[in-house]
Coordinates of C-alpha atoms and ligand atoms in Angstrom, one line a residue:
X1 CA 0.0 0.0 0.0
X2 CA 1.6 3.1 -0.9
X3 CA 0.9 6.8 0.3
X4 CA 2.1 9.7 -1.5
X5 CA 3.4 12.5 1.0
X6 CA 3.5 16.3 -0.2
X7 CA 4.6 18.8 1.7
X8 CA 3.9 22.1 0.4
X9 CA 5.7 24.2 2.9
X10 CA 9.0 22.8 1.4
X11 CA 7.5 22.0 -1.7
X12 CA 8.5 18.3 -1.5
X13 CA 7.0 15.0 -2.6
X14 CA 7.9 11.7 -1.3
X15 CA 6.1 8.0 -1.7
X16 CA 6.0 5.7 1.2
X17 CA 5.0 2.3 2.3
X18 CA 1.6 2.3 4.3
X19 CA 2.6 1.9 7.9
X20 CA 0.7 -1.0 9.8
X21 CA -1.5 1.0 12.3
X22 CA -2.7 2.4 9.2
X23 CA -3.8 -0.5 6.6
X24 CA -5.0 -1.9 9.6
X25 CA -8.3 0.7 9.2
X26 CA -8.6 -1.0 5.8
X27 CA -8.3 2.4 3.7
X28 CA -10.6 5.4 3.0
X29 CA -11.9 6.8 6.1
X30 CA -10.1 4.3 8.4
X31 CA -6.8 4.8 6.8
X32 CA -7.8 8.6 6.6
X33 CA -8.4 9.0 10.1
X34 CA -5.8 6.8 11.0
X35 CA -2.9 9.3 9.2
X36 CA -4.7 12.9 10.5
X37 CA -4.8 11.5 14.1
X38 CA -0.9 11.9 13.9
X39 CA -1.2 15.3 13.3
X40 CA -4.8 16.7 14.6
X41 CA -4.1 19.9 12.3
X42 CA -6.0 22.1 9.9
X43 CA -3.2 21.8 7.5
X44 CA -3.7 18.2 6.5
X45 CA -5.5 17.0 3.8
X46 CA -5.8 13.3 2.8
X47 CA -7.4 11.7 0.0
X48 CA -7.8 8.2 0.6
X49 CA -9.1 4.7 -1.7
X50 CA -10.4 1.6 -0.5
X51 CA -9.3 -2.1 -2.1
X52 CA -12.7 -1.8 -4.2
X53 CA -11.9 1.2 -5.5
X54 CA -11.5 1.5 -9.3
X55 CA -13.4 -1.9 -9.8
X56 CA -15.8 -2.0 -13.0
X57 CA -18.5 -2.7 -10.6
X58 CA -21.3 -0.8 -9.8
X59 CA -20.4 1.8 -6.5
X60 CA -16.9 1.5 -6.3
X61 CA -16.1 4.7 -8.0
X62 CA -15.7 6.4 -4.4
X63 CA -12.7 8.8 -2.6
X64 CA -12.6 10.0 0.6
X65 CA -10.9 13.1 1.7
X66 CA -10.4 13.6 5.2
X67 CA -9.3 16.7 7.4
X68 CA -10.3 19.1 9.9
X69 CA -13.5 20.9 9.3
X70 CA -13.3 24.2 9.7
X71 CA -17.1 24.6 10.1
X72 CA -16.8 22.0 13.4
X73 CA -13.4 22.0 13.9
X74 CA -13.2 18.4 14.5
X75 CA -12.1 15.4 12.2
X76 CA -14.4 15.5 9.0
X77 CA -14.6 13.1 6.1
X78 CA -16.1 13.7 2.9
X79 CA -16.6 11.6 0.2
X80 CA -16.6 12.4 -3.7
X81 CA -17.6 9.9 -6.7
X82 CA -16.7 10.3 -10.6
X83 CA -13.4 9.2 -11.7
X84 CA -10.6 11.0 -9.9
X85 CA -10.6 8.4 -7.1
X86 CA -10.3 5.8 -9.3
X87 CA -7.7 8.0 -11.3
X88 CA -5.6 7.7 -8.1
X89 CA -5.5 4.0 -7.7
X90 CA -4.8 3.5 -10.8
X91 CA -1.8 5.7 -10.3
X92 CA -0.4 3.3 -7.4
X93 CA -1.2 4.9 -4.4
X94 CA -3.9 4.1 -1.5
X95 CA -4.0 7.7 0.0
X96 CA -2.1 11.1 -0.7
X97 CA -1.3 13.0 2.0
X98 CA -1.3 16.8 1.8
X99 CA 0.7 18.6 4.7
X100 CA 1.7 22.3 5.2
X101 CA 0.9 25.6 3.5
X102 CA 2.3 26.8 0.3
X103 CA 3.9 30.4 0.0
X104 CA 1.9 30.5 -3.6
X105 CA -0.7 29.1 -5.2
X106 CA 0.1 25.3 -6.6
X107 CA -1.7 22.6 -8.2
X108 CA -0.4 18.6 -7.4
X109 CA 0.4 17.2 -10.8
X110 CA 0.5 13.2 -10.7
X111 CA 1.5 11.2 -13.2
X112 CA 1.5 7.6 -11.7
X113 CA 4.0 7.4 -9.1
X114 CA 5.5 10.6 -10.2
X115 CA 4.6 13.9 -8.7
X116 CA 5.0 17.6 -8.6
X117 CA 4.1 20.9 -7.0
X118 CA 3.0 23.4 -10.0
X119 CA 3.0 27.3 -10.2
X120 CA -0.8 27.7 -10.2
X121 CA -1.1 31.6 -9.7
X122 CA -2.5 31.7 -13.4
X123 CA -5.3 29.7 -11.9
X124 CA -6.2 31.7 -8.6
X125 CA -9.4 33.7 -9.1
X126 CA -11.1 31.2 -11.6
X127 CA -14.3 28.9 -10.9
X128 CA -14.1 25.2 -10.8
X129 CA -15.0 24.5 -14.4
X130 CA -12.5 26.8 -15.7
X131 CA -9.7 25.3 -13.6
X132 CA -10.8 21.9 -14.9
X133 CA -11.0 23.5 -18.0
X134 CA -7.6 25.1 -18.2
X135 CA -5.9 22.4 -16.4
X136 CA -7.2 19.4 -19.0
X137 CA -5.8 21.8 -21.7
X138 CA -2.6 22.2 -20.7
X139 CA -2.0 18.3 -19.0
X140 CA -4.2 16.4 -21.3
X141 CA -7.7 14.9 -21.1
X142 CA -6.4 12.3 -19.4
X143 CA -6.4 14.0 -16.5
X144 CA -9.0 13.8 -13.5
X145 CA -9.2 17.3 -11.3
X146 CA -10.4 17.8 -8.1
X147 CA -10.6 21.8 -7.5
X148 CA -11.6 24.6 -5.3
X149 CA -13.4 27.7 -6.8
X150 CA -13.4 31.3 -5.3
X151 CA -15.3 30.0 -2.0
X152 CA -12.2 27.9 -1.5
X153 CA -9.5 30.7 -2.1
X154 CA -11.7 33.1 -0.4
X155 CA -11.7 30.5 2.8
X156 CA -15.9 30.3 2.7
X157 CA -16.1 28.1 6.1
X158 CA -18.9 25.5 3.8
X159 CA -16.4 25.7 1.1
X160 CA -16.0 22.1 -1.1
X161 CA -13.6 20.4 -3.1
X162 CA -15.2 20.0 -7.1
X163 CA -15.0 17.7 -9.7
X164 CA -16.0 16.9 -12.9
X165 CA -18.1 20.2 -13.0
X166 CA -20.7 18.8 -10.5
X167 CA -19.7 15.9 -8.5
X168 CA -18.1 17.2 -4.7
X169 CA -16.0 16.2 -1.9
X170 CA -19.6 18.4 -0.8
X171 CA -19.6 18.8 3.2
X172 CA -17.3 20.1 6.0
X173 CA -15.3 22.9 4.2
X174 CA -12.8 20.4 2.4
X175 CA -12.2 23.8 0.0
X176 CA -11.5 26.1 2.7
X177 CA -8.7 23.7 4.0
X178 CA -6.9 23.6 0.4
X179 CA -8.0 27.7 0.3
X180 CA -5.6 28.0 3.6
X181 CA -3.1 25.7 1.9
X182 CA -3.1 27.4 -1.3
X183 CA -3.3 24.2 -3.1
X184 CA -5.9 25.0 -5.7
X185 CA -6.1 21.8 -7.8
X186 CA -5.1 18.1 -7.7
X187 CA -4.7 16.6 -11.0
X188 CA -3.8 13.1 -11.6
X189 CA -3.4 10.5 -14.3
X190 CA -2.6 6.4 -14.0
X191 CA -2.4 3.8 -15.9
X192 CA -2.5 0.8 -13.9
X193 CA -5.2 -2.4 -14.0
X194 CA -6.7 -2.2 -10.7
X195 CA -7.9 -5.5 -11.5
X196 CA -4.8 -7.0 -12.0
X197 CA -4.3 -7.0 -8.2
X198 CA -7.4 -8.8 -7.7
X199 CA -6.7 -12.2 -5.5
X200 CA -9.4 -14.3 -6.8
X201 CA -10.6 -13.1 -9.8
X202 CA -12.4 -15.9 -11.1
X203 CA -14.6 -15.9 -8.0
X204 CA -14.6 -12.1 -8.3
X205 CA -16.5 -12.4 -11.5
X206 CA -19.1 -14.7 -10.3
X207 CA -20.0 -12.2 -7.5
X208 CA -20.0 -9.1 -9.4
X209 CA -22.7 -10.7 -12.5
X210 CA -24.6 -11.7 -9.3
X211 CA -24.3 -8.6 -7.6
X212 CA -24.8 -6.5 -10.2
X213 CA -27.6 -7.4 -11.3
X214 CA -29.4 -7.2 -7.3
X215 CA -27.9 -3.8 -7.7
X216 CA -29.4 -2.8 -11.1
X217 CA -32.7 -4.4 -9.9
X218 CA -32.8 -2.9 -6.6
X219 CA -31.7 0.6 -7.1
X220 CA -33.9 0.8 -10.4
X221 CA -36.2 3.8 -9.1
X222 CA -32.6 6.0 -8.4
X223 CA -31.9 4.9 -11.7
X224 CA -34.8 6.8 -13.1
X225 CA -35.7 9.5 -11.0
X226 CA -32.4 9.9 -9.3
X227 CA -32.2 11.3 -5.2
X228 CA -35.3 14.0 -6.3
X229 CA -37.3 10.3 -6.0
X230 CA -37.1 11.1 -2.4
X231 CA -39.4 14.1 -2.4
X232 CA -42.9 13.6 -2.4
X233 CA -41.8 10.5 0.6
X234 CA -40.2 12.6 2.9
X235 CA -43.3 15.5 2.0
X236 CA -46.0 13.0 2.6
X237 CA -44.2 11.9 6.2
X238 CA -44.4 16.1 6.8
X239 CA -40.4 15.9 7.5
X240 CA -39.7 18.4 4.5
X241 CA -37.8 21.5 6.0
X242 CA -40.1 23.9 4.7
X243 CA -39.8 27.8 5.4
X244 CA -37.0 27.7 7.6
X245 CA -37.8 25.0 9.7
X246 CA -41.5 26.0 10.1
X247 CA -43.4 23.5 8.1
X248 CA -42.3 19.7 7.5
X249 CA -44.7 20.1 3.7
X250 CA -43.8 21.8 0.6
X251 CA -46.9 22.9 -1.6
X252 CA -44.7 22.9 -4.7
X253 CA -43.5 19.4 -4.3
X254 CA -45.6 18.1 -7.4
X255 CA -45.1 21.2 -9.6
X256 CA -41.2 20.5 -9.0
X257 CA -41.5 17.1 -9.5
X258 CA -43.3 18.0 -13.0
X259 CA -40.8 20.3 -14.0
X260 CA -37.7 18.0 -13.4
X261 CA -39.4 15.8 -15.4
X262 CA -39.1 18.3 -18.2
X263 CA -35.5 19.5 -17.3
X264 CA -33.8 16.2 -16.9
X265 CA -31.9 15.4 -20.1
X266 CA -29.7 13.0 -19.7
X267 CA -28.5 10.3 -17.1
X268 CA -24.7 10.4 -15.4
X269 CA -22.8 7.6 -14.1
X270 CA -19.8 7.3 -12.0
X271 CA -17.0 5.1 -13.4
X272 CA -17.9 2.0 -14.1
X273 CA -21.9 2.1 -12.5
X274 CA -24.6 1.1 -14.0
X275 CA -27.0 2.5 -11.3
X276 CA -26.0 6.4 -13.1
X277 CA -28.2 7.5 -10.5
X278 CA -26.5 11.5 -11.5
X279 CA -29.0 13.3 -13.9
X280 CA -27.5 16.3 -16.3
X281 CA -30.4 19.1 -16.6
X282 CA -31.1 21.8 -18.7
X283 CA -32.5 25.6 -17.8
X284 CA -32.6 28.6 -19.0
X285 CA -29.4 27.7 -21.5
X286 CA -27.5 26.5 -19.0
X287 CA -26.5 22.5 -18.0
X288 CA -26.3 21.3 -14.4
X289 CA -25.5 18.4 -12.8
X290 CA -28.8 18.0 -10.5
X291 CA -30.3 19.3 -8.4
X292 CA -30.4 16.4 -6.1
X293 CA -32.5 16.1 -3.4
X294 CA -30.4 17.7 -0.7
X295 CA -30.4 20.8 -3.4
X296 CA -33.9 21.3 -3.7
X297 CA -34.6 21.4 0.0
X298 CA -32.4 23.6 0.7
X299 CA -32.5 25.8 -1.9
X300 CA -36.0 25.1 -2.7
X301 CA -38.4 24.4 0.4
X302 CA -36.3 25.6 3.1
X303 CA -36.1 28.7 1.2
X304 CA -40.1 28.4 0.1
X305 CA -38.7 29.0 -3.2
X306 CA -40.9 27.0 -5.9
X307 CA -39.2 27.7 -9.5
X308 CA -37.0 25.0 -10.4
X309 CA -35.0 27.6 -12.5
X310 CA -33.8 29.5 -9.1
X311 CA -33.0 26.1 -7.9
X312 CA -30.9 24.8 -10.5
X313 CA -28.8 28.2 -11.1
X314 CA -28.0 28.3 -7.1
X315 CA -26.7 24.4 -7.7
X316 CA -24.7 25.5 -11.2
X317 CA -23.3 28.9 -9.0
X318 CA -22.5 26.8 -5.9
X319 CA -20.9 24.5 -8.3
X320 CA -18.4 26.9 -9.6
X321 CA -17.9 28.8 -6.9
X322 CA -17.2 25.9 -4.9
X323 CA -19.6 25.1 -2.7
X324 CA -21.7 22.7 -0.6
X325 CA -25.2 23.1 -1.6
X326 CA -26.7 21.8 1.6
X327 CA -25.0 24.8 3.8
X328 CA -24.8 27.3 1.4
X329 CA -29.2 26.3 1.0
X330 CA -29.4 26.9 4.7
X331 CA -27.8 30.3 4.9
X332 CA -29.3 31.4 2.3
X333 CA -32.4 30.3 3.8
X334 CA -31.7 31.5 7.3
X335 CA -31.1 35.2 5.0
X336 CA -34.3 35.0 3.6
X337 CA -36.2 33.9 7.0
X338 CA -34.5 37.0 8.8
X339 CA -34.9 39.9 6.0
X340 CA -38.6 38.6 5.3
X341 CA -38.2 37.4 1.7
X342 CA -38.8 33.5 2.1
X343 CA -39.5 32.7 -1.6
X344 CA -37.9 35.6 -3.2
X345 CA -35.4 33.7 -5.9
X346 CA -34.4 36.8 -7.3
X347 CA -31.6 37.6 -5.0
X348 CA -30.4 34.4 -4.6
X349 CA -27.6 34.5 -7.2
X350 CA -26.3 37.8 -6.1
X351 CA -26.4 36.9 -2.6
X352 CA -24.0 33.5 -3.4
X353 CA -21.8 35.5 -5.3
X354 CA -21.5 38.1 -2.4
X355 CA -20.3 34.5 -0.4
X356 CA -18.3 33.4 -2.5
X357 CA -16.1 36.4 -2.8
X358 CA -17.1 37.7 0.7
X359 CA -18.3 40.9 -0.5
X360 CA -20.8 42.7 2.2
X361 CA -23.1 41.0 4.2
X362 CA -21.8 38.3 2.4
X363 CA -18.4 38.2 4.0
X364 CA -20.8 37.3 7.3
X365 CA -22.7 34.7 6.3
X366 CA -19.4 33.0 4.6
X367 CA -18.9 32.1 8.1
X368 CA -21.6 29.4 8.1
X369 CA -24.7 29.5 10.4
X370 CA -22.9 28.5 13.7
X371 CA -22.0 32.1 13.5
X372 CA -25.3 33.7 13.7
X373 CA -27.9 30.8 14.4
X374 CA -28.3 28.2 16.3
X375 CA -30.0 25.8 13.8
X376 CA -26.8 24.2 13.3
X377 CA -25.4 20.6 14.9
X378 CA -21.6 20.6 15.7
X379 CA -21.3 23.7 12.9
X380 CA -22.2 21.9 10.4
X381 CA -25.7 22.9 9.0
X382 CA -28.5 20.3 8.5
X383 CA -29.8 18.6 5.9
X384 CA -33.2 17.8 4.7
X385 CA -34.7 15.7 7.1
X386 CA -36.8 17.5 10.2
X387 CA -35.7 15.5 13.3
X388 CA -39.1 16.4 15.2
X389 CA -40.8 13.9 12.9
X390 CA -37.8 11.5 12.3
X391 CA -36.4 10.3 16.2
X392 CA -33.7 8.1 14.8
X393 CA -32.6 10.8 12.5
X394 CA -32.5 13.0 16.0
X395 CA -30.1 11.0 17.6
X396 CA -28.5 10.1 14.5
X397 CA -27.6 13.5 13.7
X398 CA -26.8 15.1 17.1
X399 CA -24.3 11.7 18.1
X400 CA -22.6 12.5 14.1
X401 CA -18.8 12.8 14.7
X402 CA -18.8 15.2 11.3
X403 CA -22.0 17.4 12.9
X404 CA -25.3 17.6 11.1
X405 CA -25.2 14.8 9.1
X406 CA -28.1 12.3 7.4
X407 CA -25.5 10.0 4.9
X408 CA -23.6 8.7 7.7
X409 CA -26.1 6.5 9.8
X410 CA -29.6 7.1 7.0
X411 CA -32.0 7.1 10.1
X412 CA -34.0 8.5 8.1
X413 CA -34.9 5.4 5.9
X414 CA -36.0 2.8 8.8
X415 CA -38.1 5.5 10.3
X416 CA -39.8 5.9 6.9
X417 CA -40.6 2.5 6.2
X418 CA -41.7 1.8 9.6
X419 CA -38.4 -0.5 10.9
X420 CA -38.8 1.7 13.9
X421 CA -41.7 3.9 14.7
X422 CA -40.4 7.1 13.9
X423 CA -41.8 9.1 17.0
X424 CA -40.9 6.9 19.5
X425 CA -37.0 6.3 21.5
X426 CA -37.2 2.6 21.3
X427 CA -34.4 0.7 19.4
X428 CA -33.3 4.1 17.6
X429 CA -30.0 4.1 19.5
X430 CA -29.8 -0.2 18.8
X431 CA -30.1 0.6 15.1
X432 CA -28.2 3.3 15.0
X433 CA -25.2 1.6 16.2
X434 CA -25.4 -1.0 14.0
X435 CA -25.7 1.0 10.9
X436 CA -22.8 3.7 11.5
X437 CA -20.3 0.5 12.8
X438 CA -21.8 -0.7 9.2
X439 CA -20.7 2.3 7.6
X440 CA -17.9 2.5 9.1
X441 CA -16.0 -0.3 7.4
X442 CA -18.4 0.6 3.6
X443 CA -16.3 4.2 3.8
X444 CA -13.0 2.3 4.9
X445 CA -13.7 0.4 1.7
X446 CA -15.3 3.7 0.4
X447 CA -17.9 2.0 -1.0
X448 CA -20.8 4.2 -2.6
X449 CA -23.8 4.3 0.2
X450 CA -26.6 4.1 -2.0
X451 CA -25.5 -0.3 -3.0
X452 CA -25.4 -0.2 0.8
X453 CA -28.5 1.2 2.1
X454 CA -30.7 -0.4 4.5
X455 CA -32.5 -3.5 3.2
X456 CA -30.4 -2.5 0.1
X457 CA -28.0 -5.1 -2.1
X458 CA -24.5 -5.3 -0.5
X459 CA -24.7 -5.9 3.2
X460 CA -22.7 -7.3 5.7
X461 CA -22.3 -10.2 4.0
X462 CA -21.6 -9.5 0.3
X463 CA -19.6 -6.5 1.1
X464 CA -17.5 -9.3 3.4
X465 CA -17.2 -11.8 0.3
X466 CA -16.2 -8.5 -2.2
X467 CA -13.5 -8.0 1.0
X468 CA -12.1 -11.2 0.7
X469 CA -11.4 -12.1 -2.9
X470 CA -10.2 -9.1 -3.5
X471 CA -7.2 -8.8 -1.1
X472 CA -7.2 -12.6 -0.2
X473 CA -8.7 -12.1 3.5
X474 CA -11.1 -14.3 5.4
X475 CA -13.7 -11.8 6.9
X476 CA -16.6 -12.8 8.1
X477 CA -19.9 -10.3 9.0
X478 CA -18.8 -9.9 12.7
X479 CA -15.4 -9.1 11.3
X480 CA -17.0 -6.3 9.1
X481 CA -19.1 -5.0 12.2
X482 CA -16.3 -5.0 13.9
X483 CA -13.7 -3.2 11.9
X484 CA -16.6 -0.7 11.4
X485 CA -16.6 0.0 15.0
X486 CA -12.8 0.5 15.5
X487 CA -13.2 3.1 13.0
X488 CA -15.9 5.0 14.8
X489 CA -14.3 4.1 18.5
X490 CA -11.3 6.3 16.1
X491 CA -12.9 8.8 14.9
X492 CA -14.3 9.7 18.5
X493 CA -11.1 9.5 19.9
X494 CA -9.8 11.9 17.2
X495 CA -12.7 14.1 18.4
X496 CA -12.1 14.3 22.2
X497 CA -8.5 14.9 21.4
X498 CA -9.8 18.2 19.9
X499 CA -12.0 19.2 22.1
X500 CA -15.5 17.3 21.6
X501 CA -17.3 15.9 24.8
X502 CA -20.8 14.1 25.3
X503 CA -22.7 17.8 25.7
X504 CA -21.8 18.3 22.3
X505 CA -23.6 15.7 21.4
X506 CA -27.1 17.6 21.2
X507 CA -29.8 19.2 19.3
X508 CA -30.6 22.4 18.8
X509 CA -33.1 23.3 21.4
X510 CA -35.4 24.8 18.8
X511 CA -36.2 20.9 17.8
X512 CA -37.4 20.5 21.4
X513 CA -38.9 23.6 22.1
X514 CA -41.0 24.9 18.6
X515 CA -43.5 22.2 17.3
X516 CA -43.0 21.5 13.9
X517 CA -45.7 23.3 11.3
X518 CA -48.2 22.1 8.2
X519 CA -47.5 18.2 7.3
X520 CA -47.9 15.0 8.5
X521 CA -45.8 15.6 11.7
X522 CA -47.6 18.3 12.8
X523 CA -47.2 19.5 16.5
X524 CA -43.9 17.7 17.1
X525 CA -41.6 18.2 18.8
X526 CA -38.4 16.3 19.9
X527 CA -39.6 15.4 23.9
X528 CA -36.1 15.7 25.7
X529 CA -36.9 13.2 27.7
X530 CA -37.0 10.7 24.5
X531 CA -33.7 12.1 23.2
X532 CA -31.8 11.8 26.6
X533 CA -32.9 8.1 26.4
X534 CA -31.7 7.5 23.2
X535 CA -28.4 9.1 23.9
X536 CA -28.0 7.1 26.9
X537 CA -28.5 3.5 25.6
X538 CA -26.4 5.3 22.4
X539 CA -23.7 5.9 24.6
X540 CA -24.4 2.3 26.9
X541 CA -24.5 0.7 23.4
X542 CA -21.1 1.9 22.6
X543 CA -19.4 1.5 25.9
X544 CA -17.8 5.3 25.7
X545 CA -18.2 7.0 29.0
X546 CA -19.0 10.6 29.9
X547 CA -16.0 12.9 29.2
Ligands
SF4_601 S1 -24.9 4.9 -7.4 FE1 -24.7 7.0 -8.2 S2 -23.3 8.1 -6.8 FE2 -23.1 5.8 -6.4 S3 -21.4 5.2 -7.7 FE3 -23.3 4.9 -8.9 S4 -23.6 6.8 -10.1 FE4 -22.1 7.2 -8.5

């Protein structure tokens, strides 16, 4: 396993052998965390690949990047799909490890197991898709970029890294870190044959027909209507943020589901999947990849905004700018709420320009919501699931080492189908536990999430057999659950190092205190009582103690 080391304070590159306390997290997020807890510092970031990684299967197209958020200021990882992960491994290398701050802008040029530091000043100032642009002139098309726009340089706290003009390393403020580092691009070429490395291929062939065509079956309705499919579900349970955390229903949830309908143009696939659960749009002129889901709540219901024109421009501008749609949709939101304009689309461009480039009151709300609000969990603003109607979702988010967060433990989905009664403590914590120690090992292997949903195709067991021929190991489901828990026990250990303790693991008291409006869920609230039971049996469950 071998880890390319830059420093960009000395403008140095090295490769080295992976050390054994860190293969032994498997790679992606393990491995990731593993490295940054030897340095606990803002100017470190790592991308990282599991052994599936850059397999012409179906979700394996994943790369983690892992560092200190600057939005929570604890250990974040963030996860991006596309082709520059599997750009990487085909160069050789298992993670890259980013230290120090340049003295000028550079990009990271790697060409297999050769790299360099680049003069990038020519770049600085320019959006992500003219950096990928400019960079895939001058190095080839070969090459796969992973960028920062002007939110990046401009250090915009929800900042994210880009690629491939609409895929993200989205959450945490991964672009602000390579903003402070100057390091404004990472571009990288490889030719090896992942597959090559493969211990048992023959038997890797019989799983993948059989598992790809569970995953083709299974994930058919992402396939067609891609994360928007979640919508009208999550309306209908009245758990839609709507008007800034008033409502839990969106009146214009059919109207946009009517109009994405007419804007969607073509399907978009990460390498080698055949879900292609992305979807490339067209309005007013303009192409986007999206809007997902997350995308239209926050830039559509939270904001009350209904035209799906205002929506998809604030996910091209975010985009280009650089940056993550689910916090830049909350601020915006929480702009609108406080100036009384909920619904009025016509400032929203201006207003995430004035972000991007910190330019008047934008400068202010570049700091993220933590800084003015206090609908916020760890720093991190939340995404589109209203905890008052979703009680596994509530503990969920408020235990989440990266802050508000729904993608690493999907609470949301066993409270929606009824796996645990959605307004009620019991077995939220149980479940809970098992899912994230689940995760845990999927983003070690960085394995996409949705081929690993609940009740989805690769569980505990395939993902165990997909473990084993590939690298030649024997793990069995308890080993999965297992390694999956190290990696959490990790990342909480990284945490309390920097600060966090249990009575950061919380909810905004607004959740307990104002019932939520029009929906399905009406009148709820989160009934602290409930939630301090859940986060004792969580904490019970997990065997961490008060700190
Ligand atoms: S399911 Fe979607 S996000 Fe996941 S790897 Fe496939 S195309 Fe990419």
């Amino acid at each position: 396993m071998q880890i390319l080391e830059v420093n960009l304070k000395k403008h140095e590159v090295k490769v080295r052998e992976a050390e054994k306390d860190e293969y032994h997290f498997i790679g992606g997020k393990g491995i990731g965390f593993s490295i940054f807890s030897k340095y606990l510092s803002s100017d470190i970031l790592i991308f990282a690949l599991g052994p599936l990684t850059g397999l012409k299967m179906s979700g394996m197209a994943k790369c983690a990047a892992v560092f200190k958020s600057p939005q929570t200021g604890l250990v974040a990882e963030s996860s991006c799909g596309g082709f520059f992960g599997v750009e990487l491994r085909r160069a050789g290398f298992t993670a890259v490890l980013i230290k120090g701050i340049s003295n000028k802008p550079v990009i990271l040029k790697i060409d297999n197991e050769s790299a360099e530091l680049l003069d990038a000043r020519n770049l600085w100032g320019k959006d992500t898709f003219e950096t990928e642009d400019e960079i895939k002139a001058d190095f080839g098309k070969r090459y796969k970029v992973a960028c920062i726009g002007q939110a990046g340089e401009n250090l915009v706290k929800f900042a994210c890294i880009e690629h491939a003009k609409g895929r993200e390393f989205g959450r945490c403020g991964g672009g602000a870190v390579m903003g402070s580092m100057k390091l404004k691009a990472v571009a990288v070429k490889g030719d090896k044959d992942v597959e090559s490395e493969i211990t048992d291929y023959e038997r890797y062939s019989e799983l993948k027909e059989e598992f790809e065509e569970k995953i083709v079956k299974g994930l058919r309705g992402l396939t067609e209507t891609g994360t928007p499919r979640m919508l009208p579900i999550v309306n209908e349970a009245g758990v839609l943020p709507t008007g800034y955390w008033r409502d839990g229903e969106f009146e214009a949830v059919e109207e946009i589901m009517d109009d994405l309908n007419k804007i969607h143009k073509r399907k978009r696939a990460c390498y080698a999947c055949r879900v292609a659960c992305g979807k490339i749009s067209k309005f007013n002129g303009n192409e986007v990849d999206g809007p997902e889901y997350e995308t239209i709540f926050s830039f559509g219901s939270l904001c009350n905004i209904k035209d799906l024109n205002v929506i998809a421009e604030a996910n091209l501008l975010c985009d280009r700018f650089g940056m993550d749609t689910i916090s830049a949709g909350n601020v915006v939101a929480y702009y609108l709420n406080s100036t009384g304009r909920l619904g009025d689309g016509e400032i929203v461009p201006e207003l995430l320009k004035k972000i991007a480039y910190r330019k008047g009151e934008g400068d202010r709300l570049a700091e993220g919501l933590k800084e003015f609000s206090s609908i916020h969990i760890k720093g991190l603003e939340i995404p589109g699931y209203d905890p008052r109607g979703l009680y596994g979702t509530a503990i969920g988010y408020a235990v989440c080492y990266r802050g508000g967060c729904h993608i690493k433990h999907v609470m949301h989905r066993p409270n929606l189908d009824g796996e645990v009664d959605r307004f009620r403590p019991d077995g939220q914590a149980e479940l809970l536990v098992e899912v994230e120690d689940f995760y845990g090992f999927t983003d070690s292997m960085v394995i996409c999430r949705f081929v690993t949903l609940p009740k989805g195709v690769l569980r505990q067991k395939e993902v165990a057999e997909l473990y084993n021929v590939v690298t030649g190991s024997n793990f069995t489901k308890k080993d999965v659950m297992k390694k999956g828990r190290e990696v959490i026990n990790l990342s909480r250990k990284i945490n309390e190092l920097l600060g966090l303790s249990r009575k950061d693991d919380k909810l905004p008291e607004f959740f307990f205190r104002e019932p939520l409006g029009k929906g399905n869920s009406e009148g709820r609230v989160v009934n602290k009582k409930d939630f301090e039971k859940m986060l004792e049996e969580y904490y019970r469950l997990r065997g961490w103690h008060e700190v």
